[in-house]
mmCIF file of C-alpha atoms in Angstrom:
data_model
loop_
_atom_site.group_PDB
_atom_site.id
_atom_site.type_symbol
_atom_site.label_atom_id
_atom_site.label_comp_id
_atom_site.label_asym_id
_atom_site.label_seq_id
_atom_site.Cartn_x
_atom_site.Cartn_y
_atom_site.Cartn_z
ATOM 1 C CA MET L 873 53.219 123.503 56.932
ATOM 2 C CA TYR L 874 51.152 125.650 59.228
ATOM 3 C CA GLY L 875 47.632 125.623 60.707
ATOM 4 C CA LEU L 876 45.369 123.000 62.345
ATOM 5 C CA GLN L 877 43.209 120.359 60.761
ATOM 6 C CA HIS L 878 40.158 119.393 62.901
ATOM 7 C CA VAL L 879 38.545 116.065 62.445
ATOM 8 C CA PRO L 880 34.792 116.446 63.246
ATOM 9 C CA LYS L 881 32.924 114.188 65.650
ATOM 10 C CA GLY L 882 31.574 111.093 63.779
ATOM 11 C CA ARG L 883 32.271 108.153 61.591
ATOM 12 C CA TYR L 884 33.658 108.553 58.007
ATOM 13 C CA LEU L 885 34.222 106.552 54.841
ATOM 14 C CA LEU L 886 36.699 108.194 52.683
ATOM 15 C CA ARG L 887 36.237 108.230 48.870
ATOM 16 C CA ASN L 888 40.021 108.537 48.304
ATOM 17 C CA ALA L 889 43.289 108.036 50.145
ATOM 18 C CA ILE L 890 44.756 110.947 52.281
ATOM 19 C CA VAL L 891 48.272 111.676 51.261
ATOM 20 C CA PHE L 892 50.405 113.777 53.410
ATOM 21 C CA LYS L 893 53.593 114.415 51.339
ATOM 22 C CA LEU L 894 56.321 116.840 51.270
ATOM 23 C CA SER L 895 58.950 117.222 48.710
ATOM 24 C CA PHE L 896 62.031 119.445 48.468
ATOM 25 C CA GLU L 897 64.653 119.729 45.864
ATOM 26 C CA GLY L 898 67.936 121.637 45.912
ATOM 27 C CA VAL L 899 67.473 123.445 49.062
ATOM 28 C CA ILE L 900 69.428 123.871 52.361
ATOM 29 C CA GLY L 901 68.417 124.248 55.897
ATOM 30 C CA VAL L 902 64.578 123.513 55.752
ATOM 31 C CA SER L 903 62.348 123.576 58.751
ATOM 32 C CA ILE L 904 58.752 122.369 59.111
ATOM 33 C CA ILE L 905 57.184 124.197 62.098
ATOM 34 C CA GLY L 906 53.710 123.628 63.541
ATOM 35 C CA GLY L 907 50.852 121.882 61.774
ATOM 36 C CA ALA L 908 48.539 119.257 63.556
ATOM 37 C CA LEU L 909 45.865 116.903 62.733
ATOM 38 C CA ASP L 910 43.503 117.247 65.620
ATOM 39 C CA ALA L 911 41.301 114.134 66.281
ATOM 40 C CA LYS L 912 39.475 115.993 69.084
ATOM 41 C CA GLY L 913 40.318 113.162 71.646
ATOM 42 C CA THR L 914 40.014 115.348 74.667
ATOM 43 C CA THR L 915 37.008 113.362 75.837
ATOM 44 C CA LEU L 916 38.520 109.948 75.524
ATOM 45 C CA TRP L 917 41.746 111.020 77.308
ATOM 46 C CA ALA L 918 39.640 112.574 80.225
ATOM 47 C CA CYS L 919 37.900 109.138 80.472
ATOM 48 C CA LYS L 920 41.140 107.405 80.662
ATOM 49 C CA LEU L 921 42.793 109.598 83.183
ATOM 50 C CA ALA L 922 39.817 109.170 85.372
ATOM 51 C CA GLY L 923 40.611 105.646 85.393
ATOM 52 C CA SER L 924 37.282 104.352 83.922
ATOM 53 C CA THR L 925 36.863 100.963 82.598
ATOM 54 C CA ASP L 926 34.079 102.005 80.121
ATOM 55 C CA CYS L 927 35.929 104.321 77.790
ATOM 56 C CA PRO L 928 35.383 104.378 73.937
ATOM 57 C CA ASN L 929 37.980 102.673 71.876
ATOM 58 C CA GLY L 930 38.312 105.527 69.452
ATOM 59 C CA GLY L 931 38.476 105.151 65.894
ATOM 60 C CA ALA L 932 40.001 102.307 63.820
ATOM 61 C CA THR L 933 42.112 102.752 61.067
ATOM 62 C CA VAL L 934 42.609 100.411 57.827
ATOM 63 C CA ASN L 935 45.272 100.527 55.039
ATOM 64 C CA VAL L 936 47.684 103.085 56.200
ATOM 65 C CA LEU L 937 51.373 103.677 54.696
ATOM 66 C CA VAL L 938 53.988 105.431 56.807
ATOM 67 C CA ARG L 939 57.058 106.020 54.888
ATOM 68 C CA GLY L 940 60.292 108.005 55.348
ATOM 69 C CA VAL L 941 59.393 109.465 58.723
ATOM 70 C CA LYS L 942 61.832 110.582 61.372
ATOM 71 C CA VAL L 943 60.838 110.839 65.026
ATOM 72 C CA ASN L 944 63.182 112.685 67.278
ATOM 73 C CA ALA L 945 62.560 113.091 71.123
ATOM 74 C CA ALA L 946 64.970 113.143 74.266
ATOM 75 C CA GLY L 947 65.688 109.561 75.371
ATOM 76 C CA ASN L 948 64.620 110.624 78.957
ATOM 77 C CA SER L 949 61.233 111.839 77.693
ATOM 78 C CA PRO L 950 58.512 109.954 79.521
ATOM 79 C CA ASN L 951 55.877 108.209 77.769
ATOM 80 C CA THR L 952 56.835 109.244 74.247
ATOM 81 C CA ASP L 953 55.777 106.441 71.880
ATOM 82 C CA GLY L 954 57.278 107.141 68.364
ATOM 83 C CA ILE L 955 54.409 105.292 66.608
ATOM 84 C CA HIS L 956 51.422 103.587 68.404
ATOM 85 C CA VAL L 957 49.160 101.196 66.398
ATOM 86 C CA GLN L 958 45.977 99.878 67.687
ATOM 87 C CA LEU L 959 42.638 98.733 66.430
ATOM 88 C CA SER L 960 44.081 98.809 62.936
ATOM 89 C CA ARG L 961 44.535 96.645 60.068
ATOM 90 C CA ASN L 962 46.808 96.614 57.144
ATOM 91 C CA VAL L 963 49.263 99.313 58.406
ATOM 92 C CA ALA L 964 52.872 99.500 56.824
ATOM 93 C CA ILE L 965 55.650 101.583 58.297
ATOM 94 C CA PHE L 966 58.671 101.652 56.036
ATOM 95 C CA ASN L 967 62.117 103.501 56.109
ATOM 96 C CA THR L 968 61.613 105.368 59.302
ATOM 97 C CA SER L 969 64.199 106.297 62.097
ATOM 98 C CA ILE L 970 62.817 106.802 65.687
ATOM 99 C CA LYS L 971 64.562 108.318 68.467
ATOM 100 C CA THR L 972 62.257 108.582 71.748
ATOM 101 C CA GLY L 973 62.083 108.063 75.397
ATOM 102 C CA ASP L 974 59.625 105.103 75.119
ATOM 103 C CA ASP L 975 58.647 102.381 72.608
ATOM 104 C CA SER L 976 59.881 103.196 69.027
ATOM 105 C CA VAL L 977 56.704 101.481 67.938
ATOM 106 C CA SER L 978 53.964 100.229 70.210
ATOM 107 C CA ILE L 979 51.514 97.680 68.991
ATOM 108 C CA GLY L 980 48.324 97.407 70.943
ATOM 109 C CA PRO L 981 45.335 95.214 71.074
ATOM 110 C CA GLY L 982 43.210 95.029 67.813
ATOM 111 C CA THR L 983 46.331 95.259 65.487
ATOM 112 C CA LYS L 984 46.165 93.067 62.550
ATOM 113 C CA GLU L 985 48.349 92.630 59.454
ATOM 114 C CA LEU L 986 51.116 95.096 60.489
ATOM 115 C CA ARG L 987 54.463 95.414 58.685
ATOM 116 C CA VAL L 988 57.357 97.379 59.924
ATOM 117 C CA GLU L 989 60.413 97.232 57.490
ATOM 118 C CA GLN L 990 63.732 99.291 57.261
ATOM 119 C CA ILE L 991 63.459 100.809 60.601
ATOM 120 C CA THR L 992 66.217 102.341 62.900
ATOM 121 C CA CYS L 993 65.405 102.612 66.633
ATOM 122 C CA GLY L 994 67.395 104.235 69.514
ATOM 123 C CA PRO L 995 67.429 105.702 72.058
ATOM 124 C CA GLY L 996 64.181 104.280 73.404
ATOM 125 C CA ARG L 997 62.486 101.133 74.428
ATOM 126 C CA GLY L 998 62.499 99.239 71.097
ATOM 127 C CA ILE L 999 59.500 97.788 69.401
ATOM 128 C CA SER L 1000 56.831 96.208 71.648
ATOM 129 C CA ILE L 1001 53.606 94.273 71.222
ATOM 130 C CA GLY L 1002 51.503 95.407 74.275
ATOM 131 C CA ASN L 1003 50.643 96.027 76.929
ATOM 132 C CA LEU L 1004 48.153 93.154 76.553
ATOM 133 C CA ALA L 1005 45.747 91.811 79.337
ATOM 134 C CA LYS L 1006 45.254 95.333 80.656
ATOM 135 C CA ASP L 1007 41.601 95.324 80.120
ATOM 136 C CA LEU L 1008 38.962 92.650 80.828
ATOM 137 C CA GLU L 1009 37.923 92.356 77.297
ATOM 138 C CA GLU L 1010 40.226 93.253 74.259
ATOM 139 C CA GLU L 1011 41.077 92.148 70.898
ATOM 140 C CA GLY L 1012 44.157 90.116 70.040
ATOM 141 C CA VAL L 1013 47.132 91.172 67.890
ATOM 142 C CA GLN L 1014 47.552 88.987 64.628
ATOM 143 C CA ASN L 1015 50.301 88.913 61.861
ATOM 144 C CA VAL L 1016 52.894 91.357 62.754
ATOM 145 C CA THR L 1017 56.109 91.387 60.738
ATOM 146 C CA VAL L 1018 59.259 93.305 61.699
ATOM 147 C CA LYS L 1019 61.920 93.096 59.114
ATOM 148 C CA ASN L 1020 65.391 94.839 58.441
ATOM 149 C CA ALA L 1021 65.545 96.555 61.772
ATOM 150 C CA ILE L 1022 68.472 98.142 63.638
ATOM 151 C CA PHE L 1023 68.359 98.897 67.497
ATOM 152 C CA LYS L 1024 71.035 101.163 68.960
ATOM 153 C CA GLY L 1025 71.407 101.388 72.743
ATOM 154 C CA THR L 1026 67.704 100.688 73.397
ATOM 155 C CA GLN L 1027 66.393 99.234 76.625
ATOM 156 C CA ASN L 1028 64.573 96.403 74.571
ATOM 157 C CA GLY L 1029 64.981 95.064 71.178
ATOM 158 C CA LEU L 1030 61.910 92.939 70.184
ATOM 159 C CA ARG L 1031 59.431 92.718 73.128
ATOM 160 C CA ILE L 1032 55.999 91.109 73.729
ATOM 161 C CA LYS L 1033 54.433 92.067 77.128
ATOM 162 C CA SER L 1034 51.132 91.508 78.815
ATOM 163 C CA TRP L 1035 49.918 92.317 82.432
ATOM 164 C CA GLY L 1036 49.932 89.396 84.953
ATOM 165 C CA ARG L 1037 46.134 89.515 84.999
ATOM 166 C CA PRO L 1038 43.529 86.954 84.118
ATOM 167 C CA ARG L 1039 42.400 88.595 81.144
ATOM 168 C CA ASN L 1040 41.884 87.558 77.563
ATOM 169 C CA GLY L 1041 43.621 88.824 74.511
ATOM 170 C CA PHE L 1042 46.339 87.109 72.376
ATOM 171 C CA VAL L 1043 49.166 87.290 70.104
ATOM 172 C CA GLN L 1044 49.144 85.093 67.094
ATOM 173 C CA GLY L 1045 51.819 85.238 64.495
ATOM 174 C CA ALA L 1046 54.735 87.450 65.130
ATOM 175 C CA TYR L 1047 57.560 87.522 62.745
ATOM 176 C CA PHE L 1048 60.854 89.149 63.558
ATOM 177 C CA LEU L 1049 63.259 88.929 60.555
ATOM 178 C CA ASP L 1050 66.805 90.382 59.625
ATOM 179 C CA VAL L 1051 67.475 92.277 62.860
ATOM 180 C CA VAL L 1052 70.718 93.912 64.030
ATOM 181 C CA MET L 1053 71.302 94.890 67.759
ATOM 182 C CA PHE L 1054 73.939 97.314 69.148
ATOM 183 C CA ASN L 1055 74.398 97.182 73.112
ATOM 184 C CA VAL L 1056 70.596 96.387 73.680
ATOM 185 C CA GLN L 1057 69.739 95.653 77.254
ATOM 186 C CA ASN L 1058 67.063 93.193 76.499
ATOM 187 C CA PRO L 1059 67.272 92.052 72.905
ATOM 188 C CA ILE L 1060 64.557 89.349 72.851
ATOM 189 C CA VAL L 1061 61.909 89.115 75.492
ATOM 190 C CA ILE L 1062 58.499 87.816 76.190
ATOM 191 C CA ASP L 1063 57.108 89.325 79.499
ATOM 192 C CA GLN L 1064 53.717 87.945 80.462
ATOM 193 C CA ASN L 1065 54.151 89.099 84.087
ATOM 194 C CA TYR L 1066 54.471 92.813 83.245
ATOM 195 C CA TYR L 1067 53.372 95.502 85.930
ATOM 196 C CA PRO L 1068 54.405 99.078 85.712
ATOM 197 C CA GLN L 1069 57.570 99.767 88.015
ATOM 198 C CA ASN L 1070 56.984 96.220 89.598
ATOM 199 C CA ILE L 1071 55.325 97.855 92.420
ATOM 200 C CA ASN L 1072 52.251 96.251 94.216
ATOM 201 C CA CYS L 1073 52.074 93.522 91.683
ATOM 202 C CA PRO L 1074 49.024 91.282 92.210
ATOM 203 C CA ALA L 1075 49.631 87.430 92.620
ATOM 204 C CA GLN L 1076 48.124 86.768 89.482
ATOM 205 C CA VAL L 1077 49.013 85.234 86.009
ATOM 206 C CA SER L 1078 48.342 86.592 82.583
ATOM 207 C CA GLY L 1079 45.392 85.203 80.713
ATOM 208 C CA ALA L 1080 46.706 86.324 77.469
ATOM 209 C CA LYS L 1081 47.950 83.792 74.936
ATOM 210 C CA VAL L 1082 51.211 84.048 72.867
ATOM 211 C CA SER L 1083 51.754 81.740 69.997
ATOM 212 C CA ASP L 1084 53.575 81.364 66.702
ATOM 213 C CA VAL L 1085 56.438 83.797 67.189
ATOM 214 C CA VAL L 1086 59.346 83.606 64.940
ATOM 215 C CA TYR L 1087 62.862 85.247 65.451
ATOM 216 C CA GLN L 1088 65.076 84.689 62.242
ATOM 217 C CA ASN L 1089 68.483 86.267 61.436
ATOM 218 C CA ILE L 1090 68.926 88.017 64.665
ATOM 219 C CA LEU L 1091 72.411 89.293 65.378
ATOM 220 C CA GLY L 1092 74.457 91.760 67.417
ATOM 221 C CA THR L 1093 75.259 92.577 70.913
ATOM 222 C CA SER L 1094 73.632 92.560 74.342
ATOM 223 C CA ALA L 1095 74.298 95.075 77.051
ATOM 224 C CA THR L 1096 73.292 92.365 79.599
ATOM 225 C CA ALA L 1097 74.170 88.674 80.125
ATOM 226 C CA VAL L 1098 70.588 87.433 79.522
ATOM 227 C CA ALA L 1099 70.118 88.098 75.833
ATOM 228 C CA ILE L 1100 66.913 85.946 75.453
ATOM 229 C CA LYS L 1101 64.060 85.862 77.968
ATOM 230 C CA PHE L 1102 60.813 84.100 77.556
ATOM 231 C CA ASP L 1103 58.741 84.635 80.922
ATOM 232 C CA CYS L 1104 55.427 83.293 79.939
ATOM 233 C CA SER L 1105 52.135 82.493 81.647
ATOM 234 C CA ALA L 1106 51.853 79.434 83.859
ATOM 235 C CA THR L 1107 48.250 79.110 82.868
ATOM 236 C CA ASN L 1108 48.751 80.022 79.137
ATOM 237 C CA PRO L 1109 52.226 78.888 78.174
ATOM 238 C CA CYS L 1110 53.855 80.399 75.080
ATOM 239 C CA SER L 1111 53.793 78.098 72.133
ATOM 240 C CA GLY L 1112 55.195 77.906 68.690
ATOM 241 C CA ILE L 1113 58.215 79.953 69.564
ATOM 242 C CA ARG L 1114 60.872 79.516 66.777
ATOM 243 C CA LEU L 1115 64.439 80.711 66.965
ATOM 244 C CA GLU L 1116 66.321 80.595 63.634
ATOM 245 C CA ASN L 1117 70.040 81.693 62.902
ATOM 246 C CA VAL L 1118 70.330 84.033 66.227
ATOM 247 C CA SER L 1119 73.790 85.208 67.203
ATOM 248 C CA LEU L 1120 73.861 87.593 70.210
ATOM 249 C CA THR L 1121 77.083 88.268 72.335
ATOM 250 C CA CYS L 1122 77.836 90.210 75.279
ATOM 251 C CA ARG L 1123 81.042 92.075 76.041
ATOM 252 C CA ASN L 1124 83.165 90.408 78.626
ATOM 253 C CA GLN L 1125 80.257 87.963 79.754
ATOM 254 C CA GLU L 1126 78.883 84.732 78.639
ATOM 255 C CA VAL L 1127 75.339 85.302 77.259
ATOM 256 C CA GLN L 1128 72.503 83.380 78.530
ATOM 257 C CA SER L 1129 68.795 82.557 77.824
ATOM 258 C CA HIS L 1130 66.025 82.263 80.272
ATOM 259 C CA CYS L 1131 62.767 80.490 79.754
ATOM 260 C CA ALA L 1132 59.548 79.931 81.850
ATOM 261 C CA ASN L 1133 56.553 78.257 80.465
ATOM 262 C CA ALA L 1134 57.690 78.365 76.737
ATOM 263 C CA ILE L 1135 57.419 75.794 74.236
ATOM 264 C CA GLY L 1136 59.269 76.056 70.798
ATOM 265 C CA LYS L 1137 62.347 74.924 68.850
ATOM 266 C CA ILE L 1138 65.460 76.009 67.279
ATOM 267 C CA VAL L 1139 66.734 76.034 63.687
ATOM 268 C CA GLY L 1140 70.190 76.546 62.786
ATOM 269 C CA THR L 1141 72.627 78.061 65.062
ATOM 270 C CA VAL L 1142 71.349 79.939 68.117
ATOM 271 C CA GLN L 1143 73.551 81.798 70.563
ATOM 272 C CA PRO L 1144 73.022 82.033 73.550
ATOM 273 C CA ASN L 1145 72.147 78.312 73.936
ATOM 274 C CA SER L 1146 68.396 77.993 73.748
ATOM 275 C CA CYS L 1147 66.500 77.104 76.748
ATOM 276 C CA LEU L 1148 63.335 76.038 74.824
#
C-alpha cells in the first residue's frame, strides 16, 4: 500500500462503510511500506500544544470494527498508544496484538459501547480508561467490555485513571472478563489521584465518578506485592465494584490489595484478599 489519502475539512456522512482489507495467500516475506490516512489534524494539535483550553474536540466516530491488527513499537518509545478511542460509539477491536511504549488501548472521554476481545498486550502500559477529569467539561465513558485479554510484562493490566481535580466526567459500566496476566506490575488499578510524574500535584480530589466496574475470571502473576489497588476519590467514592473469581499471585511475596474510598463486593474466590 503506497500513497497518502487526505480527509478534506468538514463533516461527512458515509453512504457505505469504508473497509481497509489486505489479503495474501501462498506468499513469503511480505512487507507493507508507507501509506497513511491524513485527517489534517495540524491545527488541532497546534492548539493542544499551546495549552489552550478551547481546542476543538475533533471528529466523532461511530460503528467501527478493527480486526486482526498488529501494532509494534519499542517498549521505551514515549507516548505511543497502540489504539486510542475517544468521542466514539460502537467500536469493536478484535484479535489484535499490541506491543508499544504506552497504553495498548487508551480509552478517552466520550467513548460509549466499546468492545475489546482477543487482545494480547506487552510490552506497554496495558489497557487504560482515562485520563479523565483533565478538562473542565468532558463526556463520560459508558459500557466498555474487555474480554479474553492477555498481558505480558506490562506496567499496568486493567487501569482506570482520572486526574486529581474537581472536574466532571465519569465511568459507568466497565466489564473486564477472562483475563490472564504474566508478570504485570499493576494488574488491577483504579487511580483517581493521577498526575503525570507525580510532580507539583495540586492538593485536590477528582470530581469524576467511577461506578459499576466488574472484574471476572482474572488470573495470573503480579510483578509487585500490591496486585489490586483502588485509590478512589474522597468526594466521589468508587461504587459498584465487583471482584469475581480473581486469582493473582506474586513470586516470593504475599500479594496484597489496597482500597481507599471504594465500595463493592466479592463473588467466589478472590486472591489477594479483598479490601472492599
